[in-house]
PDB file of C-alpha atoms in Angstrom:
ATOM      1  CA  UNK A   1     402.601  83.118  65.315  1.00 37.00           C
ATOM      2  CA  UNK A   2     399.891  81.161  63.651  1.00 41.00           C
ATOM      3  CA  UNK A   3     396.445  82.655  63.840  1.00 46.00           C
ATOM      4  CA  UNK A   4     393.098  82.516  62.204  1.00 55.00           C
ATOM      5  CA  UNK A   5     390.840  85.497  62.705  1.00 50.00           C
ATOM      6  CA  UNK A   6     387.446  86.724  61.632  1.00 43.00           C
ATOM      7  CA  UNK A   7     386.817  90.251  60.446  1.00 46.00           C
ATOM      8  CA  UNK A   8     383.388  90.637  62.014  1.00 48.00           C
ATOM      9  CA  UNK A   9     382.320  89.157  65.316  1.00 83.00           C
ATOM     10  CA  UNK A  10     378.597  89.620  64.624  1.00 90.00           C
ATOM     11  CA  UNK A  11     376.511  89.680  61.478  1.00 93.00           C
ATOM     12  CA  UNK A  12     372.812  90.422  61.231  1.00 95.00           C
ATOM     13  CA  UNK A  13     370.928  89.689  57.997  1.00 96.00           C
ATOM     14  CA  UNK A  14     367.353  89.634  56.791  1.00 97.00           C
ATOM     15  CA  UNK A  15     365.772  86.290  56.052  1.00 97.00           C
ATOM     16  CA  UNK A  16     366.201  85.474  52.391  1.00 97.00           C
ATOM     17  CA  UNK A  17     369.293  87.607  51.937  1.00 97.00           C
ATOM     18  CA  UNK A  18     372.727  86.167  51.280  1.00 97.00           C
ATOM     19  CA  UNK A  19     375.284  86.107  54.090  1.00 97.00           C
ATOM     20  CA  UNK A  20     379.037  86.405  53.806  1.00 97.00           C
ATOM     21  CA  UNK A  21     381.300  85.500  56.710  1.00 96.00           C
ATOM     22  CA  UNK A  22     384.988  86.272  56.378  1.00 94.00           C
ATOM     23  CA  UNK A  23     388.134  84.770  57.838  1.00 93.00           C
ATOM     24  CA  UNK A  24     391.812  85.695  57.606  1.00 91.00           C
ATOM     25  CA  UNK A  25     394.596  83.217  58.211  1.00 87.00           C
ATOM     26  CA  UNK A  26     398.265  83.912  58.721  1.00 78.00           C
ATOM     27  CA  UNK A  27     399.986  80.565  58.156  1.00 88.00           C
ATOM     28  CA  UNK A  28     400.790  80.346  54.462  1.00 90.00           C
ATOM     29  CA  UNK A  29     401.657  76.664  54.943  1.00 91.00           C
ATOM     30  CA  UNK A  30     398.036  75.795  55.761  1.00 91.00           C
ATOM     31  CA  UNK A  31     396.536  73.744  52.971  1.00 90.00           C
ATOM     32  CA  UNK A  32     393.161  72.689  54.300  1.00 92.00           C
ATOM     33  CA  UNK A  33     390.333  74.806  55.662  1.00 93.00           C
ATOM     34  CA  UNK A  34     387.057  73.951  57.311  1.00 93.00           C
ATOM     35  CA  UNK A  35     383.932  75.914  58.215  1.00 94.00           C
ATOM     36  CA  UNK A  36     381.885  74.851  61.225  1.00 93.00           C
ATOM     37  CA  UNK A  37     378.488  75.918  62.524  1.00 95.00           C
ATOM     38  CA  UNK A  38     377.736  75.899  66.225  1.00 93.00           C
ATOM     39  CA  UNK A  39     374.222  76.302  67.505  1.00 92.00           C
ATOM     40  CA  UNK A  40     373.572  77.317  71.072  1.00 88.00           C
ATOM     41  CA  UNK A  41     374.238  74.499  73.517  1.00 86.00           C
ATOM     42  CA  UNK A  42     375.624  72.139  70.906  1.00 89.00           C
ATOM     43  CA  UNK A  43     378.969  71.037  69.560  1.00 90.00           C
ATOM     44  CA  UNK A  44     380.294  72.356  66.253  1.00 91.00           C
ATOM     45  CA  UNK A  45     378.998  70.821  63.041  1.00 91.00           C
ATOM     46  CA  UNK A  46     380.966  70.506  59.834  1.00 90.00           C
ATOM     47  CA  UNK A  47     379.598  72.682  57.013  1.00 93.00           C
ATOM     48  CA  UNK A  48     382.108  72.620  54.191  1.00 94.00           C
ATOM     49  CA  UNK A  49     385.813  72.288  53.575  1.00 93.00           C
ATOM     50  CA  UNK A  50     388.304  73.297  50.910  1.00 94.00           C
ATOM     51  CA  UNK A  51     391.836  72.348  50.006  1.00 93.00           C
ATOM     52  CA  UNK A  52     394.404  74.927  48.989  1.00 93.00           C
ATOM     53  CA  UNK A  53     394.490  73.608  45.409  1.00 94.00           C
ATOM     54  CA  UNK A  54     390.954  74.978  44.957  1.00 96.00           C
ATOM     55  CA  UNK A  55     389.577  78.528  44.881  1.00 97.00           C
ATOM     56  CA  UNK A  56     385.937  77.706  45.353  1.00 98.00           C
ATOM     57  CA  UNK A  57     383.776  74.890  46.553  1.00 97.00           C
ATOM     58  CA  UNK A  58     380.016  74.711  46.660  1.00 97.00           C
ATOM     59  CA  UNK A  59     377.670  72.788  48.847  1.00 94.00           C
ATOM     60  CA  UNK A  60     373.988  72.998  49.467  1.00 93.00           C
ATOM     61  CA  UNK A  61     373.275  76.756  49.814  1.00 96.00           C
ATOM     62  CA  UNK A  62     376.863  77.327  50.967  1.00 98.00           C
ATOM     63  CA  UNK A  63     379.976  78.304  49.067  1.00 98.00           C
ATOM     64  CA  UNK A  64     383.495  78.647  50.376  1.00 97.00           C
ATOM     65  CA  UNK A  65     385.972  80.900  48.605  1.00 98.00           C
ATOM     66  CA  UNK A  66     389.706  80.768  49.183  1.00 97.00           C
ATOM     67  CA  UNK A  67     392.094  83.532  48.197  1.00 96.00           C
ATOM     68  CA  UNK A  68     395.605  82.302  48.908  1.00 93.00           C
ATOM     69  CA  UNK A  69     397.206  85.531  47.697  1.00 93.00           C
ATOM     70  CA  UNK A  70     395.760  87.510  50.583  1.00 94.00           C
ATOM     71  CA  UNK A  71     395.214  84.534  52.873  1.00 93.00           C
ATOM     72  CA  UNK A  72     391.485  85.041  53.064  1.00 95.00           C
ATOM     73  CA  UNK A  73     388.606  82.625  53.361  1.00 95.00           C
ATOM     74  CA  UNK A  74     384.899  83.335  53.147  1.00 97.00           C
ATOM     75  CA  UNK A  75     381.667  81.435  53.662  1.00 97.00           C
ATOM     76  CA  UNK A  76     378.670  82.458  51.627  1.00 98.00           C
ATOM     77  CA  UNK A  77     375.193  81.313  52.631  1.00 98.00           C
ATOM     78  CA  UNK A  78     372.501  81.773  50.029  1.00 98.00           C
ATOM     79  CA  UNK A  79     368.923  82.665  50.965  1.00 97.00           C
ATOM     80  CA  UNK A  80     369.699  82.767  54.661  1.00 97.00           C
ATOM     81  CA  UNK A  81     367.075  81.196  56.887  1.00 97.00           C
ATOM     82  CA  UNK A  82     366.310  81.550  60.609  1.00 96.00           C
ATOM     83  CA  UNK A  83     367.798  78.077  61.115  1.00 96.00           C
ATOM     84  CA  UNK A  84     371.138  79.437  59.941  1.00 97.00           C
ATOM     85  CA  UNK A  85     371.398  81.575  63.076  1.00 96.00           C
ATOM     86  CA  UNK A  86     374.491  80.293  64.877  1.00 96.00           C
ATOM     87  CA  UNK A  87     378.162  80.977  65.463  1.00 94.00           C
ATOM     88  CA  UNK A  88     380.377  80.133  62.512  1.00 95.00           C
ATOM     89  CA  UNK A  89     384.032  79.182  62.864  1.00 92.00           C
ATOM     90  CA  UNK A  90     386.753  78.758  60.318  1.00 93.00           C
ATOM     91  CA  UNK A  91     389.679  76.438  61.005  1.00 92.00           C
ATOM     92  CA  UNK A  92     392.982  75.798  59.284  1.00 91.00           C
ATOM     93  CA  UNK A  93     395.119  72.722  59.074  1.00 88.00           C
ATOM     94  CA  UNK A  94     398.303  71.468  57.466  1.00 84.00           C
ATOM     95  CA  UNK A  95     397.589  68.052  55.987  1.00 82.00           C
ATOM     96  CA  UNK A  96     398.105  65.303  56.932  1.00 81.00           C
ATOM     97  CA  UNK A  97     398.705  66.650  60.446  1.00 81.00           C
ATOM     98  CA  UNK A  98     396.024  66.649  63.083  1.00 82.00           C
ATOM     99  CA  UNK A  99     396.501  70.146  64.474  1.00 86.00           C
ATOM    100  CA  UNK A 100     393.533  72.460  63.892  1.00 88.00           C
ATOM    101  CA  UNK A 101     393.587  76.197  64.554  1.00 89.00           C
ATOM    102  CA  UNK A 102     390.223  77.896  64.877  1.00 89.00           C
ATOM    103  CA  UNK A 103     389.132  81.459  64.414  1.00 87.00           C
ATOM    104  CA  UNK A 104     387.234  83.288  67.122  1.00 83.00           C
ATOM    105  CA  UNK A 105     383.858  82.872  65.478  1.00 89.00           C
ATOM    106  CA  UNK A 106     381.177  85.090  63.937  1.00 92.00           C
ATOM    107  CA  UNK A 107     377.674  85.126  65.299  1.00 93.00           C
ATOM    108  CA  UNK A 108     375.106  85.176  62.525  1.00 96.00           C
ATOM    109  CA  UNK A 109     371.660  86.463  63.411  1.00 96.00           C
ATOM    110  CA  UNK A 110     368.830  86.109  60.887  1.00 96.00           C
ATOM    111  CA  UNK A 111     365.914  88.500  61.200  1.00 93.00           C
ATOM    112  CA  UNK A 112     362.504  87.248  60.002  1.00 89.00           C
TER     113      UNK A 112
ATOM    114  CA  UNK B   1     373.595  55.558  66.226  1.00 79.00           C
ATOM    115  CA  UNK B   2     376.981  57.058  65.411  1.00 78.00           C
ATOM    116  CA  UNK B   3     378.048  59.305  68.231  1.00 91.00           C
ATOM    117  CA  UNK B   4     380.779  60.794  70.399  1.00 95.00           C
ATOM    118  CA  UNK B   5     379.913  60.504  74.078  1.00 96.00           C
ATOM    119  CA  UNK B   6     381.465  62.688  76.749  1.00 97.00           C
ATOM    120  CA  UNK B   7     381.104  62.210  80.489  1.00 97.00           C
ATOM    121  CA  UNK B   8     380.373  63.989  82.657  1.00 97.00           C
ATOM    122  CA  UNK B   9     378.374  66.711  80.923  1.00 96.00           C
ATOM    123  CA  UNK B  10     378.738  69.033  83.898  1.00 97.00           C
ATOM    124  CA  UNK B  11     381.180  69.058  86.791  1.00 96.00           C
ATOM    125  CA  UNK B  12     381.916  71.481  89.593  1.00 96.00           C
ATOM    126  CA  UNK B  13     385.022  70.642  91.550  1.00 95.00           C
ATOM    127  CA  UNK B  14     387.832  72.209  93.554  1.00 96.00           C
ATOM    128  CA  UNK B  15     391.390  73.184  92.767  1.00 97.00           C
ATOM    129  CA  UNK B  16     393.863  70.323  92.886  1.00 96.00           C
ATOM    130  CA  UNK B  17     391.411  67.440  92.821  1.00 96.00           C
ATOM    131  CA  UNK B  18     392.321  65.173  89.917  1.00 97.00           C
ATOM    132  CA  UNK B  19     389.572  64.606  87.390  1.00 97.00           C
ATOM    133  CA  UNK B  20     389.047  62.717  84.151  1.00 98.00           C
ATOM    134  CA  UNK B  21     386.628  63.529  81.366  1.00 98.00           C
ATOM    135  CA  UNK B  22     385.912  60.493  79.267  1.00 98.00           C
ATOM    136  CA  UNK B  23     385.310  60.480  75.527  1.00 98.00           C
ATOM    137  CA  UNK B  24     384.137  57.475  73.594  1.00 98.00           C
ATOM    138  CA  UNK B  25     383.229  57.038  69.937  1.00 97.00           C
ATOM    139  CA  UNK B  26     381.474  54.094  68.326  1.00 95.00           C
ATOM    140  CA  UNK B  27     382.484  54.714  64.722  1.00 92.00           C
ATOM    141  CA  UNK B  28     385.929  53.069  64.686  1.00 93.00           C
ATOM    142  CA  UNK B  29     387.500  56.454  63.946  1.00 93.00           C
ATOM    143  CA  UNK B  30     391.268  56.769  63.973  1.00 94.00           C
ATOM    144  CA  UNK B  31     391.435  60.478  64.796  1.00 94.00           C
ATOM    145  CA  UNK B  32     390.281  61.986  68.087  1.00 95.00           C
ATOM    146  CA  UNK B  33     390.809  65.415  69.552  1.00 96.00           C
ATOM    147  CA  UNK B  34     390.029  67.575  72.578  1.00 97.00           C
ATOM    148  CA  UNK B  35     389.160  71.277  72.492  1.00 96.00           C
ATOM    149  CA  UNK B  36     388.268  73.901  75.009  1.00 96.00           C
ATOM    150  CA  UNK B  37     385.961  76.773  74.238  1.00 94.00           C
ATOM    151  CA  UNK B  38     386.137  80.078  76.073  1.00 90.00           C
ATOM    152  CA  UNK B  39     384.232  83.326  75.417  1.00 82.00           C
ATOM    153  CA  UNK B  40     386.133  85.564  73.030  1.00 78.00           C
ATOM    154  CA  UNK B  41     388.766  82.913  72.355  1.00 81.00           C
ATOM    155  CA  UNK B  42     386.812  80.438  70.286  1.00 84.00           C
ATOM    156  CA  UNK B  43     387.853  76.790  70.138  1.00 90.00           C
ATOM    157  CA  UNK B  44     391.405  75.866  71.003  1.00 93.00           C
ATOM    158  CA  UNK B  45     392.853  72.434  70.506  1.00 93.00           C
ATOM    159  CA  UNK B  46     394.336  70.778  73.594  1.00 97.00           C
ATOM    160  CA  UNK B  47     395.560  67.395  72.341  1.00 96.00           C
ATOM    161  CA  UNK B  48     394.857  65.148  69.401  1.00 95.00           C
ATOM    162  CA  UNK B  49     395.482  61.548  68.486  1.00 95.00           C
ATOM    163  CA  UNK B  50     395.967  60.265  64.964  1.00 93.00           C
ATOM    164  CA  UNK B  51     395.640  56.641  66.079  1.00 94.00           C
ATOM    165  CA  UNK B  52     396.045  54.259  69.011  1.00 96.00           C
ATOM    166  CA  UNK B  53     399.100  55.061  71.155  1.00 95.00           C
ATOM    167  CA  UNK B  54     399.788  58.222  69.096  1.00 95.00           C
ATOM    168  CA  UNK B  55     399.065  61.569  70.766  1.00 96.00           C
ATOM    169  CA  UNK B  56     400.269  65.091  70.033  1.00 95.00           C
ATOM    170  CA  UNK B  57     399.967  68.508  71.589  1.00 95.00           C
ATOM    171  CA  UNK B  58     397.568  71.048  70.229  1.00 93.00           C
ATOM    172  CA  UNK B  59     397.682  74.753  70.965  1.00 91.00           C
ATOM    173  CA  UNK B  60     396.980  74.674  74.710  1.00 96.00           C
ATOM    174  CA  UNK B  61     398.202  71.375  76.215  1.00 97.00           C
ATOM    175  CA  UNK B  62     399.547  72.767  79.501  1.00 97.00           C
ATOM    176  CA  UNK B  63     397.821  71.280  82.546  1.00 97.00           C
ATOM    177  CA  UNK B  64     396.261  68.404  80.605  1.00 98.00           C
ATOM    178  CA  UNK B  65     397.122  64.809  79.823  1.00 98.00           C
ATOM    179  CA  UNK B  66     395.541  62.334  77.446  1.00 98.00           C
ATOM    180  CA  UNK B  67     395.897  58.680  76.597  1.00 97.00           C
ATOM    181  CA  UNK B  68     394.836  56.530  73.670  1.00 98.00           C
ATOM    182  CA  UNK B  69     395.157  52.939  74.728  1.00 97.00           C
ATOM    183  CA  UNK B  70     392.288  51.805  72.528  1.00 97.00           C
ATOM    184  CA  UNK B  71     390.698  53.241  69.439  1.00 97.00           C
ATOM    185  CA  UNK B  72     387.302  54.128  70.871  1.00 97.00           C
ATOM    186  CA  UNK B  73     388.413  56.021  74.017  1.00 98.00           C
ATOM    187  CA  UNK B  74     390.344  59.248  74.460  1.00 98.00           C
ATOM    188  CA  UNK B  75     390.139  60.481  78.069  1.00 98.00           C
ATOM    189  CA  UNK B  76     391.217  63.982  79.096  1.00 98.00           C
ATOM    190  CA  UNK B  77     392.972  64.098  82.458  1.00 98.00           C
ATOM    191  CA  UNK B  78     393.449  67.126  84.659  1.00 98.00           C
ATOM    192  CA  UNK B  79     395.978  66.023  87.272  1.00 96.00           C
ATOM    193  CA  UNK B  80     395.738  69.184  89.368  1.00 97.00           C
ATOM    194  CA  UNK B  81     392.891  71.355  88.065  1.00 97.00           C
ATOM    195  CA  UNK B  82     393.073  75.099  88.489  1.00 97.00           C
ATOM    196  CA  UNK B  83     390.419  77.817  88.063  1.00 97.00           C
ATOM    197  CA  UNK B  84     391.833  78.853  84.661  1.00 96.00           C
ATOM    198  CA  UNK B  85     390.772  75.441  83.373  1.00 98.00           C
ATOM    199  CA  UNK B  86     387.133  76.337  83.911  1.00 97.00           C
ATOM    200  CA  UNK B  87     385.757  76.006  80.428  1.00 97.00           C
ATOM    201  CA  UNK B  88     383.523  74.147  77.994  1.00 96.00           C
ATOM    202  CA  UNK B  89     385.294  71.084  76.592  1.00 98.00           C
ATOM    203  CA  UNK B  90     384.562  69.224  73.383  1.00 97.00           C
ATOM    204  CA  UNK B  91     385.808  65.900  72.129  1.00 97.00           C
ATOM    205  CA  UNK B  92     385.718  65.084  68.417  1.00 94.00           C
ATOM    206  CA  UNK B  93     386.540  62.171  66.149  1.00 94.00           C
ATOM    207  CA  UNK B  94     386.879  61.495  62.443  1.00 90.00           C
ATOM    208  CA  UNK B  95     387.828  58.491  60.323  1.00 88.00           C
ATOM    209  CA  UNK B  96     391.315  59.642  59.343  1.00 81.00           C
ATOM    210  CA  UNK B  97     392.906  62.900  60.437  1.00 79.00           C
ATOM    211  CA  UNK B  98     391.104  66.198  60.165  1.00 77.00           C
ATOM    212  CA  UNK B  99     389.978  65.862  56.599  1.00 75.00           C
ATOM    213  CA  UNK B 100     386.505  65.232  55.399  1.00 66.00           C
ATOM    214  CA  UNK B 101     382.924  65.801  56.368  1.00 61.00           C
ATOM    215  CA  UNK B 102     382.758  63.052  58.935  1.00 63.00           C
ATOM    216  CA  UNK B 103     384.216  64.859  61.953  1.00 78.00           C
ATOM    217  CA  UNK B 104     381.810  64.331  64.828  1.00 88.00           C
ATOM    218  CA  UNK B 105     381.750  66.431  67.977  1.00 91.00           C
ATOM    219  CA  UNK B 106     380.398  65.443  71.353  1.00 94.00           C
ATOM    220  CA  UNK B 107     377.839  67.564  73.172  1.00 92.00           C
ATOM    221  CA  UNK B 108     380.419  69.149  75.451  1.00 96.00           C
ATOM    222  CA  UNK B 109     381.466  69.022  79.097  1.00 97.00           C
ATOM    223  CA  UNK B 110     381.188  72.128  81.219  1.00 97.00           C
ATOM    224  CA  UNK B 111     383.854  72.159  83.923  1.00 97.00           C
ATOM    225  CA  UNK B 112     383.926  74.627  86.794  1.00 97.00           C
ATOM    226  CA  UNK B 113     387.054  74.615  88.966  1.00 97.00           C
ATOM    227  CA  UNK B 114     386.601  76.536  92.209  1.00 96.00           C
TER     228      UNK B 114
END
């Protein structure tokens, strides 16, 4: 069935290093992907999104890469800061539908 | 202030006692959705609504009902709660569908069904 999964459940990085969080999806019909950040005790926050007609999209310190051939998505965070410590989720969607499927999440821990 | 408001934030109740978790947004958003979050399972979508009077099942709709009689409100109803519905619930809204940076989440409702 449909699924979105993350390769690593936890990731620990040094402050200032770059972080890469990976996600695999199985539904080749998905054409829209979103990354969310969830801090402890809060609801998820949108970070960045990408449509399937793009391979890469950049935001402020974050980049999302999409490889449709292997159905793989990644989130890169440049110069990781302690405030980036959180759980990160990927989600997939088939536009214009409203059904979102989330991955399990990766916990990012930033060491000072 | 633009926000999604869920009530209650915390609830402990017993099996079989009907309960409703309210969700209200003040941004005139068309799209609203409910999720549950469980350890090791991440976020799973329960129901969503693309607009007033339009609701659809997400991944885990069993045991839940929703209604969308007006744009701002999207209550989640548990007619006969059971212990496996103990979870952290989030409501979210966005202007149109799932697309775009404007999807807002509420602060969550922690339900414990004994």
